[in-house]
Tab-separated table of C-alpha atoms and ligand atoms in Angstrom:
chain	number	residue	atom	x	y	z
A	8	UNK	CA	0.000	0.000	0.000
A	9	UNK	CA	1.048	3.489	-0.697
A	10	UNK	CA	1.571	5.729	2.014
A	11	UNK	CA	0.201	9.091	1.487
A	12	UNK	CA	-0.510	12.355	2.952
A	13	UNK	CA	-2.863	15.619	2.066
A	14	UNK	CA	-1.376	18.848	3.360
A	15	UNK	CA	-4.536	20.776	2.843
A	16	UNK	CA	-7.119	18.194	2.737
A	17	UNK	CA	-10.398	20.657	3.084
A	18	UNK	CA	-9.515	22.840	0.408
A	19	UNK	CA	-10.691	22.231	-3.306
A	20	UNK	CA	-7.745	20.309	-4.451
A	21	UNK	CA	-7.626	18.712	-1.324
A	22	UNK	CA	-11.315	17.646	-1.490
A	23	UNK	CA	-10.486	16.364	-4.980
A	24	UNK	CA	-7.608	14.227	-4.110
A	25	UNK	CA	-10.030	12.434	-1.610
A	26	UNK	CA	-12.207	12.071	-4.327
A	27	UNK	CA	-9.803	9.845	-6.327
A	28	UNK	CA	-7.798	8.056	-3.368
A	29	UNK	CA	-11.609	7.184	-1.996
A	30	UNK	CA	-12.327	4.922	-4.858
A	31	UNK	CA	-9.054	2.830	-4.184
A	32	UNK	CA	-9.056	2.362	-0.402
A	33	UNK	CA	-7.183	-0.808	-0.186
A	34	UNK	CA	-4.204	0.849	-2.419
A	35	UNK	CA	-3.808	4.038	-0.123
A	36	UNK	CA	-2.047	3.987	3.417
A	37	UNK	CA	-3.210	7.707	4.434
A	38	UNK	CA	-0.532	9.067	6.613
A	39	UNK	CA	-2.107	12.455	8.209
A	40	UNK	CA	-4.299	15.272	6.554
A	41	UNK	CA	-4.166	18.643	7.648
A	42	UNK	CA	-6.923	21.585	7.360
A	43	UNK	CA	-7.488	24.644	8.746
A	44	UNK	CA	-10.705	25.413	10.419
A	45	UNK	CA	-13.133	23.090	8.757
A	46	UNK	CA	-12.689	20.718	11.811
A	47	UNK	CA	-15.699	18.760	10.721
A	48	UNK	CA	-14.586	17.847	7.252
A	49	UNK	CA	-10.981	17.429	8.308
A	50	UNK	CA	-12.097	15.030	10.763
A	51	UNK	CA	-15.107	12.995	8.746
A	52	UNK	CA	-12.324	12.727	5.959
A	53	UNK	CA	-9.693	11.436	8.359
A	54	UNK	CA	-11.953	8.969	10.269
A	55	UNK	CA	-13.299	7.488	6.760
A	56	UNK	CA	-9.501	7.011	5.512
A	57	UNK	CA	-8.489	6.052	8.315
A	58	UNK	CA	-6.014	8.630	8.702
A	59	UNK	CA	-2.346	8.528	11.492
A	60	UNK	CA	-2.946	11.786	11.366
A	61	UNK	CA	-5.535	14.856	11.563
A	62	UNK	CA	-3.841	18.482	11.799
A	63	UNK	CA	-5.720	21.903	11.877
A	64	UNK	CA	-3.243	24.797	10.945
A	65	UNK	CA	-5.005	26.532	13.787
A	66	UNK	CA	-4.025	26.138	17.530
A	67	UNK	CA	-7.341	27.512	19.262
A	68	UNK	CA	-9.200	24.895	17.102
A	69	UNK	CA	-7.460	21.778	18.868
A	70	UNK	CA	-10.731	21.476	21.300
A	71	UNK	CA	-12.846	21.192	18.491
A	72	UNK	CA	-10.909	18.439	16.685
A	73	UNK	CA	-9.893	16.082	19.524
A	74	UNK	CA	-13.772	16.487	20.329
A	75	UNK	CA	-14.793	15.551	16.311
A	76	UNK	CA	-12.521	13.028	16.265
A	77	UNK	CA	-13.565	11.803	18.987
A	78	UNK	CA	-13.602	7.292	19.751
A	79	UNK	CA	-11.459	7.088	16.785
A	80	UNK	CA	-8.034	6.293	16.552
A	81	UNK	CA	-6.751	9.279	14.589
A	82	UNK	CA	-4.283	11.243	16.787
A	83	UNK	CA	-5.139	14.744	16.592
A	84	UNK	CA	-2.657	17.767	17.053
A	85	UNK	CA	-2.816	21.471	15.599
A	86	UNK	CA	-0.297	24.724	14.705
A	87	UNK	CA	2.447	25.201	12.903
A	88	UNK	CA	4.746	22.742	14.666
A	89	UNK	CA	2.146	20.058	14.061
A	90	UNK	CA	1.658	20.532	10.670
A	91	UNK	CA	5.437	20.458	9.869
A	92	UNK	CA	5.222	17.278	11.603
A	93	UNK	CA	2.187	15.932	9.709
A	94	UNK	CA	4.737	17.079	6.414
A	95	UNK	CA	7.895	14.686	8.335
A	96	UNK	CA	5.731	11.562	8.820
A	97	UNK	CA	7.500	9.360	6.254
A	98	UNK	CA	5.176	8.932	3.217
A	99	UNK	CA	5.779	7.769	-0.604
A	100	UNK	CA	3.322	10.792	-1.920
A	101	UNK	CA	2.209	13.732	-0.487
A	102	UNK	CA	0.009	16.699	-1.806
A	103	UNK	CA	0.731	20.007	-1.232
A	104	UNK	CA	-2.533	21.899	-1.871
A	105	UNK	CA	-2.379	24.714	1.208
A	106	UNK	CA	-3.270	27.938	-0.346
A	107	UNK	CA	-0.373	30.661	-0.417
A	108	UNK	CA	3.302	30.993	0.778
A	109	UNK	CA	1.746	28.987	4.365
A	110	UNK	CA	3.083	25.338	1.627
A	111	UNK	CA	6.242	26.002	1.653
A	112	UNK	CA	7.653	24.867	4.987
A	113	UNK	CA	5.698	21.576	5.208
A	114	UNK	CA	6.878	20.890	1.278
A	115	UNK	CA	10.222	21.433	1.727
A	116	UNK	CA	9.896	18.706	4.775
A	117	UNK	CA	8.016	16.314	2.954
A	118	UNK	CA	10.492	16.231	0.245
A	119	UNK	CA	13.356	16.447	3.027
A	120	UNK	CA	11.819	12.993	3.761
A	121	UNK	CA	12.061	11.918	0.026
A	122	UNK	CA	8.698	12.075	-1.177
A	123	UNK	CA	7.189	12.529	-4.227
A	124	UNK	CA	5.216	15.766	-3.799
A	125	UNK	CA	2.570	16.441	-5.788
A	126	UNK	CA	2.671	20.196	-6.059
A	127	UNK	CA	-0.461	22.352	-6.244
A	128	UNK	CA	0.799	24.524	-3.736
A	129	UNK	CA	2.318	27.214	-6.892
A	130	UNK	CA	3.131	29.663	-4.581
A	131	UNK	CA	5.968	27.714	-3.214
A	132	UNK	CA	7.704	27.786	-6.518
A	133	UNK	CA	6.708	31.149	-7.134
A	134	UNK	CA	8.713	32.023	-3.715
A	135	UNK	CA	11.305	29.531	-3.543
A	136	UNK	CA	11.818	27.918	-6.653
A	137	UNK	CA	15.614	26.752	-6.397
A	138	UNK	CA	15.309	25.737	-2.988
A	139	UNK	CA	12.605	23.912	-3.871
A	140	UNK	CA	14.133	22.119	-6.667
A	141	UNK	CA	17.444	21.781	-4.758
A	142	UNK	CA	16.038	19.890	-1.899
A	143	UNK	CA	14.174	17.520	-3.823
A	144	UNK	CA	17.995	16.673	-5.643
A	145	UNK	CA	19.562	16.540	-2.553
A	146	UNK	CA	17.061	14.208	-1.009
A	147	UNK	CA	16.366	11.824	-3.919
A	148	UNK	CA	12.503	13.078	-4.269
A	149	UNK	CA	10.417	14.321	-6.409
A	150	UNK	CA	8.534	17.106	-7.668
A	151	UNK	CA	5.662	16.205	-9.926
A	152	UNK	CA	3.255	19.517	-11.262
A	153	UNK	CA	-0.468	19.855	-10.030
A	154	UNK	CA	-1.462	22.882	-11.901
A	155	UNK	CA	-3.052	21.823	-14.461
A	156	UNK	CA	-1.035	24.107	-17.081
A	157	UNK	CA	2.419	22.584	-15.833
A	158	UNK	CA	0.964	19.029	-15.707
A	159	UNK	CA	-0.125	20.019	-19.387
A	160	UNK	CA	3.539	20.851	-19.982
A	161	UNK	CA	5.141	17.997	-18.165
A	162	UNK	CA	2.956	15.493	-19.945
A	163	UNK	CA	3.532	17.570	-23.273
A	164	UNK	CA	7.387	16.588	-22.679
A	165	UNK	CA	7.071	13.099	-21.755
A	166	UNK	CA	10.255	11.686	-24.002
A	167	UNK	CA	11.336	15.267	-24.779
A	168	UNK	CA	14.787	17.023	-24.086
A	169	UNK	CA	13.863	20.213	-22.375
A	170	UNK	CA	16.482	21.743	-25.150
A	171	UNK	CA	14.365	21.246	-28.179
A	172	UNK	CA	11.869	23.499	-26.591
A	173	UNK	CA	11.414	26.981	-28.569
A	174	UNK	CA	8.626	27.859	-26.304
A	175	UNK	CA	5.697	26.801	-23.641
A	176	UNK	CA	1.982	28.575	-23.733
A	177	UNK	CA	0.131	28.193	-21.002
A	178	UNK	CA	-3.472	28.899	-21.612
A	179	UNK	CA	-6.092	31.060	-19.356
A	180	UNK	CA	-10.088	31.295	-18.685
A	181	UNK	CA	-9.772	35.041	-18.659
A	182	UNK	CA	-11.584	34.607	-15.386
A	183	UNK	CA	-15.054	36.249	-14.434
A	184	UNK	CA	-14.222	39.516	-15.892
A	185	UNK	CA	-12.676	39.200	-19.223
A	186	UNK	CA	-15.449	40.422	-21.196
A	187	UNK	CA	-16.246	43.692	-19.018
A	188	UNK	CA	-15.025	46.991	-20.249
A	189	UNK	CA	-11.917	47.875	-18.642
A	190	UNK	CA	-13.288	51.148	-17.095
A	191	UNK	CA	-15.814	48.910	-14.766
A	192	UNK	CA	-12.850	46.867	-13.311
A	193	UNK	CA	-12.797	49.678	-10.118
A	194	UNK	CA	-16.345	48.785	-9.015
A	195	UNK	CA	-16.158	44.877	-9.358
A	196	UNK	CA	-17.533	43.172	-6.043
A	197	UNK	CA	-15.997	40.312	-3.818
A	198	UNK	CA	-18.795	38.314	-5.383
A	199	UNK	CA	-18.556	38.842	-8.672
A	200	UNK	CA	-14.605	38.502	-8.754
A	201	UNK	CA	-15.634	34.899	-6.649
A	202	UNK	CA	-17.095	33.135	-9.750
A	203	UNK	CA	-15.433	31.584	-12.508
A	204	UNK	CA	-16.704	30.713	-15.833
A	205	UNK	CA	-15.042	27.408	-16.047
A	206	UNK	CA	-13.293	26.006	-13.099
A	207	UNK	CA	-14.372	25.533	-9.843
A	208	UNK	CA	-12.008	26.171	-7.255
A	209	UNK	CA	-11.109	27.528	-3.736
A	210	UNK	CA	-11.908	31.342	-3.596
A	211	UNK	CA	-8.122	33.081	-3.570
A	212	UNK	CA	-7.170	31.574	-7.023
A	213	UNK	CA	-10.556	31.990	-8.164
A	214	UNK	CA	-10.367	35.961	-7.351
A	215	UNK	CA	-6.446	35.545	-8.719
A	216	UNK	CA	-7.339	34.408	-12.326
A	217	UNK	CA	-10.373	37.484	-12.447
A	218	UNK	CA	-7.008	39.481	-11.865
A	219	UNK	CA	-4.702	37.127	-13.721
A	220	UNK	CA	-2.482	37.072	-10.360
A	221	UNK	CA	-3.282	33.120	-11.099
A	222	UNK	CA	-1.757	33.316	-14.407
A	223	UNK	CA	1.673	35.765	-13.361
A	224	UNK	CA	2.436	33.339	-11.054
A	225	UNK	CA	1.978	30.583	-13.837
A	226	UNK	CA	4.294	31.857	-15.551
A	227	UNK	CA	6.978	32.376	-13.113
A	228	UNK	CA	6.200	28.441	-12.194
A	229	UNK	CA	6.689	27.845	-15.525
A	230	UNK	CA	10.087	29.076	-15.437
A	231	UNK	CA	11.273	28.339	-12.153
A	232	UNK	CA	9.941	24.282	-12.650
A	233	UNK	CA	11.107	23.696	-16.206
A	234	UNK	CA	13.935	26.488	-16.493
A	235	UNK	CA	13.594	27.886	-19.570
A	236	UNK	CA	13.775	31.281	-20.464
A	237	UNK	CA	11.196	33.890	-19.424
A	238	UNK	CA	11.235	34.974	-23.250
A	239	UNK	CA	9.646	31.375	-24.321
A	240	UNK	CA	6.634	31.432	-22.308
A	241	UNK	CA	3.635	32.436	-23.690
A	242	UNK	CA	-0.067	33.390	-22.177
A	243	UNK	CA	-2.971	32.872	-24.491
A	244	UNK	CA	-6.321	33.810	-23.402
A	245	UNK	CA	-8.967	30.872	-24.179
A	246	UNK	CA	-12.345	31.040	-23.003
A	247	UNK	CA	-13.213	27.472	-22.932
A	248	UNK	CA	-10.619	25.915	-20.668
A	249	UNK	CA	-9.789	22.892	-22.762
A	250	UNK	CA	-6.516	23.466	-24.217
A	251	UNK	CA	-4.110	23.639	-20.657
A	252	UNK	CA	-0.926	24.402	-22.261
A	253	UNK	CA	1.256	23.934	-25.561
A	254	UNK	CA	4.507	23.199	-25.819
A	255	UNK	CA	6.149	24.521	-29.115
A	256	UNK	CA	9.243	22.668	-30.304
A	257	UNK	CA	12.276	23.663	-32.582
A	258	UNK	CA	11.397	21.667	-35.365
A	259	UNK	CA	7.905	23.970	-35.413
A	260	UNK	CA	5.771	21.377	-33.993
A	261	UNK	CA	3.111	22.422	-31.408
A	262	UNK	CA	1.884	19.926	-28.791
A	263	UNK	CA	-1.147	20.980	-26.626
A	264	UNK	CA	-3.028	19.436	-24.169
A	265	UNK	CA	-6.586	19.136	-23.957
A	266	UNK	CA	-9.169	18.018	-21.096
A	267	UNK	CA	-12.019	18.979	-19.349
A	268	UNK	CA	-11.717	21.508	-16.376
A	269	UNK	CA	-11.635	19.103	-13.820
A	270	UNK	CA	-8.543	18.881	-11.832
A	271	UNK	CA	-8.977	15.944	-11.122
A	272	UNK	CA	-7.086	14.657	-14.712
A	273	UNK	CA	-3.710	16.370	-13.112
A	274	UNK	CA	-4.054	15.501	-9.904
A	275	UNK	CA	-4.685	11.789	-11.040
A	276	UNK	CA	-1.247	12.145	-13.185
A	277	UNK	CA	0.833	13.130	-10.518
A	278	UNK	CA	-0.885	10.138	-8.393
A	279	UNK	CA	-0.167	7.725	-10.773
A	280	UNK	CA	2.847	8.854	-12.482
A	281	UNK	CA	4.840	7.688	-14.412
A	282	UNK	CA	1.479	5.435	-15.292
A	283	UNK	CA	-1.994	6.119	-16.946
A	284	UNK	CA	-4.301	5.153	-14.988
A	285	UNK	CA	-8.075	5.652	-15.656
A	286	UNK	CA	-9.799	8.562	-14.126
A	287	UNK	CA	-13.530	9.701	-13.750
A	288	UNK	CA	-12.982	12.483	-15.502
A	289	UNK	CA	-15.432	13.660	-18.850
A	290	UNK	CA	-14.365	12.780	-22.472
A	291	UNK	CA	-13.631	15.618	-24.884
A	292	UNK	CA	-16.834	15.468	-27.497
A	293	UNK	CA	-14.801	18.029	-30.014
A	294	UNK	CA	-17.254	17.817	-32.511
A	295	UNK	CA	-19.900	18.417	-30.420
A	296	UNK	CA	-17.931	21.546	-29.064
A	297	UNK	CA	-16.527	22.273	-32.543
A	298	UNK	CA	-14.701	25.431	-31.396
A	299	UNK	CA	-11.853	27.054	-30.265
A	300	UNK	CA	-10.675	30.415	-29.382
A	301	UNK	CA	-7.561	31.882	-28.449
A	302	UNK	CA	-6.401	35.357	-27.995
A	303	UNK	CA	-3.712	37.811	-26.617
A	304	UNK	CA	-4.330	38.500	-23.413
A	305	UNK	CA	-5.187	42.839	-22.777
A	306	UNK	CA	-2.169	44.199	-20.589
A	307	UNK	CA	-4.175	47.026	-19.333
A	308	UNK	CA	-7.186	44.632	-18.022
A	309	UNK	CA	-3.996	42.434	-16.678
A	310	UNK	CA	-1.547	44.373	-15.297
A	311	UNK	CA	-0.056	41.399	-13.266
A	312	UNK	CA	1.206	40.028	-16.052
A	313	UNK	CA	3.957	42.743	-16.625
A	314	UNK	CA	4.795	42.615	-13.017
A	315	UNK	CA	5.638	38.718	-13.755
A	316	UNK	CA	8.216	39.962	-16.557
A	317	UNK	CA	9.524	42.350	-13.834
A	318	UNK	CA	10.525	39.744	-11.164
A	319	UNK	CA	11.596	37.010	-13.237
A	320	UNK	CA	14.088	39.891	-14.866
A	321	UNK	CA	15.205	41.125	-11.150
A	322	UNK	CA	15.596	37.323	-9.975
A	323	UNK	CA	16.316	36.537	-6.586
A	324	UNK	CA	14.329	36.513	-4.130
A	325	UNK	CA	11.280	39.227	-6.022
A	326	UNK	CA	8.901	36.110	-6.546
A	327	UNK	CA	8.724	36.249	-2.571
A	328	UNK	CA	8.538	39.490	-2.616
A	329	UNK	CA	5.557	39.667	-5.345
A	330	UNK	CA	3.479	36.666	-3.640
A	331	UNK	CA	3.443	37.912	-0.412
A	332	UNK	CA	2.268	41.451	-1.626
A	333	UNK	CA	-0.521	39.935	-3.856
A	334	UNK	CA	-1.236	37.916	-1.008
A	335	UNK	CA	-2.075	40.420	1.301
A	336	UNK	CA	-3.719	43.100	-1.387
A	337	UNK	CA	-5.817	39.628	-1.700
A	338	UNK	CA	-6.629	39.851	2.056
A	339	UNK	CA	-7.550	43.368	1.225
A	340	UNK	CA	-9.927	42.835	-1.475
A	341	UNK	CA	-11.807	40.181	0.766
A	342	UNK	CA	-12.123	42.162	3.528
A	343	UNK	CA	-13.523	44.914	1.627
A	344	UNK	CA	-10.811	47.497	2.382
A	345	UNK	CA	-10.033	48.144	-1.449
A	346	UNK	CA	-11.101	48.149	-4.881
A	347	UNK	CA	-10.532	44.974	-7.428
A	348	UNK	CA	-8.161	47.302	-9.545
A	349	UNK	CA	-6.564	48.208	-6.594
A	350	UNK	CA	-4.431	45.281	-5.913
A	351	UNK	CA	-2.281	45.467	-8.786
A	352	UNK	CA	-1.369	49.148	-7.679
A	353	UNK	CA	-0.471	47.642	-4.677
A	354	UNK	CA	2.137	45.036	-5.951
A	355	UNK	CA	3.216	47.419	-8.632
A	356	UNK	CA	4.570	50.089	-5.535
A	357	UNK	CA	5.648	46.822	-2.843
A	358	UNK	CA	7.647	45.463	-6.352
A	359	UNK	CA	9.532	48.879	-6.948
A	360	UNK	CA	9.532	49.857	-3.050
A	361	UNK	CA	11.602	47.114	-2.507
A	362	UNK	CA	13.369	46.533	-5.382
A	363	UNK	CA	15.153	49.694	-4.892
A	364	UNK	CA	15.444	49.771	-1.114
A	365	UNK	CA	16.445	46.094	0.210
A	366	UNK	CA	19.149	43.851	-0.578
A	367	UNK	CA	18.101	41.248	0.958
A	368	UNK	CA	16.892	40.177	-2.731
A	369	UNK	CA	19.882	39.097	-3.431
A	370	UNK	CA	20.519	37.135	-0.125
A	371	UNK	CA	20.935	33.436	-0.483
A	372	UNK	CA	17.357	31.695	-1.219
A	373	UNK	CA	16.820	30.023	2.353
A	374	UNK	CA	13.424	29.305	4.170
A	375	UNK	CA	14.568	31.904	6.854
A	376	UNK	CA	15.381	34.650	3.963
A	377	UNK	CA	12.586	33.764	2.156
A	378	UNK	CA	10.221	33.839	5.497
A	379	UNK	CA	12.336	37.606	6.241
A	380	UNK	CA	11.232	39.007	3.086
A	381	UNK	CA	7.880	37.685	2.770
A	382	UNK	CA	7.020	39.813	6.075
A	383	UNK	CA	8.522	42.696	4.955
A	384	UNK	CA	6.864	42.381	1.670
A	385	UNK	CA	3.601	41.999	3.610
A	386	UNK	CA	4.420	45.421	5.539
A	387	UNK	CA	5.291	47.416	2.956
A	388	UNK	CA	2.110	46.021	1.470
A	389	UNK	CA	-0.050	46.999	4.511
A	390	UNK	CA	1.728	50.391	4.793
A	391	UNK	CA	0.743	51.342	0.868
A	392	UNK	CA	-3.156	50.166	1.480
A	393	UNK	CA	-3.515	52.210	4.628
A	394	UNK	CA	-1.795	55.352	2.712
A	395	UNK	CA	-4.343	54.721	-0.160
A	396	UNK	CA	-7.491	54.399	2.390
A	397	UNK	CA	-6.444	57.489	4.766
B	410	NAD	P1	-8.696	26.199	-0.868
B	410	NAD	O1	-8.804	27.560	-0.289
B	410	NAD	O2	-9.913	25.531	-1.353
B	410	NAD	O3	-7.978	25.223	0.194
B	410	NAD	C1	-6.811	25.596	0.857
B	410	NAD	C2	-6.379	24.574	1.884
B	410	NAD	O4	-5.278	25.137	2.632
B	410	NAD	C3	-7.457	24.228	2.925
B	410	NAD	O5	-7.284	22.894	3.333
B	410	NAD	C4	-7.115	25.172	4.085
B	410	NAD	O6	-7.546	24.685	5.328
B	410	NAD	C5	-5.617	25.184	4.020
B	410	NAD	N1	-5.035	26.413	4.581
B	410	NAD	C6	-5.427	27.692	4.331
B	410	NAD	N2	-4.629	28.552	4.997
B	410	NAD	C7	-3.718	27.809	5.665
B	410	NAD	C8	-2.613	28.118	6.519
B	410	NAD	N3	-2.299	29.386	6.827
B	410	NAD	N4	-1.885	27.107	7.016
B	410	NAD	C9	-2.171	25.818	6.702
B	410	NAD	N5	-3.202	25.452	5.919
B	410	NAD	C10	-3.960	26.440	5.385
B	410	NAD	O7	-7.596	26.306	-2.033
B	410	NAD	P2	-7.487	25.445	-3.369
B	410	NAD	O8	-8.274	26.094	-4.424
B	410	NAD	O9	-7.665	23.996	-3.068
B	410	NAD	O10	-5.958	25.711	-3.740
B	410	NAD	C11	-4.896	25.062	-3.058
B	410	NAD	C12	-3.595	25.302	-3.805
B	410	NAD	O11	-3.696	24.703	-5.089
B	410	NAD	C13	-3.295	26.774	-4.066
B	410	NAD	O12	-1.911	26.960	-4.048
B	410	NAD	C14	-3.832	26.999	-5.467
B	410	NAD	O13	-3.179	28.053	-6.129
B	410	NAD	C15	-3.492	25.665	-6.106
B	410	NAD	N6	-4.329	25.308	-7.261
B	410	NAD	C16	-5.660	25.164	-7.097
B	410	NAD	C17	-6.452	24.813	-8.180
B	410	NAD	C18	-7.940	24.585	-8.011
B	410	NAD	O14	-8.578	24.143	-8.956
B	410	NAD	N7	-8.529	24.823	-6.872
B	410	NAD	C19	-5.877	24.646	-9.438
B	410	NAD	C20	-4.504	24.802	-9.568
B	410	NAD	C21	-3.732	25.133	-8.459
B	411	MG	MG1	-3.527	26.674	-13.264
């Protein structure tokens, strides 16, 4: 049996991994799970798997899980310690599907422990790339794409040398406001930025691909988990969601990869990788949908996207610095404290703010340098939202 573990169990990808492991109980071992403050789903998942293992991120909701958990055997514990320790417990395949920089810690343990981690989590790459990548070489593991763009990719590649690649396009919805004049971007609501056409996912990415943040930190992914340069990559805006990604080779030759949206297909690759295994996802019906459309993506509705060019150029550590100021504009927005358009503004002054000011970019890519300038991203951040308000 394979041993496996969920970091992020509750969320959508979580929930969609249980899905799939659910149908093969007698092939999955299931390690621990961790949540945040859904106690009672972390703990009905955990009981029916069976689970070591139940963590909540949150220490004040301990009470609530030793009490849901309650007659069965699953040990409970909660708070950061606990979840790096849920991320230690030796497993063959973990997930990493906690939303935001909050993945990074417990992936770089799991893969200390040489597992194969099935990555999700994109903002781990986004902030810590090379270390990410270095660990998993120094510890034998590996590192297998969730997003379903870079699963697109990787499967794209299968039997490819990375050096006949001339470039890689990566694909996106457009989100929920792609066809709304430009002008009416200031007055979008939480709620209307919270749907997507296509996909349904948690709310954060949801909100980030209205605002292409989603797709800017595709790209950097793109970069920092297949290396090439940030010249050959490539957003095209389609509507339907079908076509993930295409990789374009020297020769001229374009391979793209079509599913349904239903993450499911790349979560079920990096499961069963390097097999194909069947999955319950829909079948294509091209005729029946007889159309595609593709487009260039409008750099004034997307401003994110130019900030992506801007950090991959400075290097370093600015793909820490750029996640943890979307991050917390993102907190922002949800909260109600500022406008939809206002987010990018924010990034746009923490990117230059610190680009000029701190050298600490340029510091050696550790967790605890990485951690440093994450905070002060998420000051600097702060300090330019309560100028704007005030
Ligand atoms: P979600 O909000 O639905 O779930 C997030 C999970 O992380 C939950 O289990 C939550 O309890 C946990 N969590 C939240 N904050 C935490 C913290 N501070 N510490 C520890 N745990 C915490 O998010 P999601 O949509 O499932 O996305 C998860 C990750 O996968 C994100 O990095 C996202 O960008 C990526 N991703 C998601 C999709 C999708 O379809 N949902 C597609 C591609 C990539
Ligand atoms: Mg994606």
């Amino acid at each position: 049996m394979r041993k496996i573990s969920i970091l992020g169990a509750t969320g959508s990808i979580g929930q969609s991994t249980i899905d799939l492991i659910a149908r093969a109980p007698d092939a999955y071992d299931v390690v621990a799970l961790t949540g945040g403050r859904n106690i009672a789903q972390l703990a009905t998942d955990a009981i029916a798997l069976q689970a070591d293992l139940a963590v909540t991120a949150f220490e004040d909701e301990l009470p609530a899980l030793r009490q849901a958990l309650g007659g069965s055997s699953v040990e409970a514990a909660a708070g950061q310690k606990a979840l790096i320790e849920a991320a230690t417990r030796p497993a063959d395949w973990v997930m990493s599907s906690i939303v935001g920089v909050a993945g990074l810690a417990p992936g770089l343990k799991a893969l200390e422990q040489g597992a194969c981690l099935a990555l999700a989590n994109k903002e781990s790459l986004v902030c810590a790339g090379k270390l990410l990548l270095q660990t998993a070489k120094t510890h034998n593991a590996r590192l297998l794409p969730v997003d379903s763009e870079h699963s697109a990719v990787f499967q794209a590649l299968v039997g490819e040398e990375i050096s006949a690649v001339e470039r890689i396009i990566i694909t996106a919805s457009g989100g929920a406001f792609r066809d709304w004049p430009v002008e009416d971007l200031k007055g979008a609501s939480l709620a209307q930025a919270s749907s997507h056409p296509n996909w349904d996912m948690g709310q954060r990415i949801t909100i980030d691909s209205a605002s292409m943040f989603n797709k800017a930190l595709e790209v950097i992914e793109t970069r920092e988990y297949f290396g090439v340069d940030p010249s050959q990559i490539e957003v095209l805006v389609h509507p339907e969601s079908l076509v993930h990604a295409l990789v374009g080779f020297r020769d001229g030759g374009l391979m793209a990869h079509l599913g349904a949206p239903d993450m499911r297909h790349a979560i079920g690759y990096a499961l069963h990788w390097p097999e194909r295994r069947d999955l319950p996802v829909e079948r294509l019906d091209l005729a029946a949908i007889g159309q595609l459309n593709f487009r260039k993506p409008d750099l004034l509705r997307y401003p994110a996207l130019e900030q992506a060019q801007q950090v991959m150029q400075r290097g370093g550590l600015m793909g820490a610095v750029f996640n943890a100021a979307k991050e917390r504009a993102l907190d922002h927005f949800i909260a109600g404290r500022i406008r939809f358009t206002d987010m990018a503004e924010i990034t746009a002054r923490v990117l230059d703010q610190i680009e000029s000011q701190s050298g600490l970019i340029d510091s050696a890519m550790t967790l605890d340098n990485v951690t440093q300038i994450d905070h002060m991203a998420r000051r600097a951040a702060d300090a330019v939202t309560a100028h704007n308000i005030g």
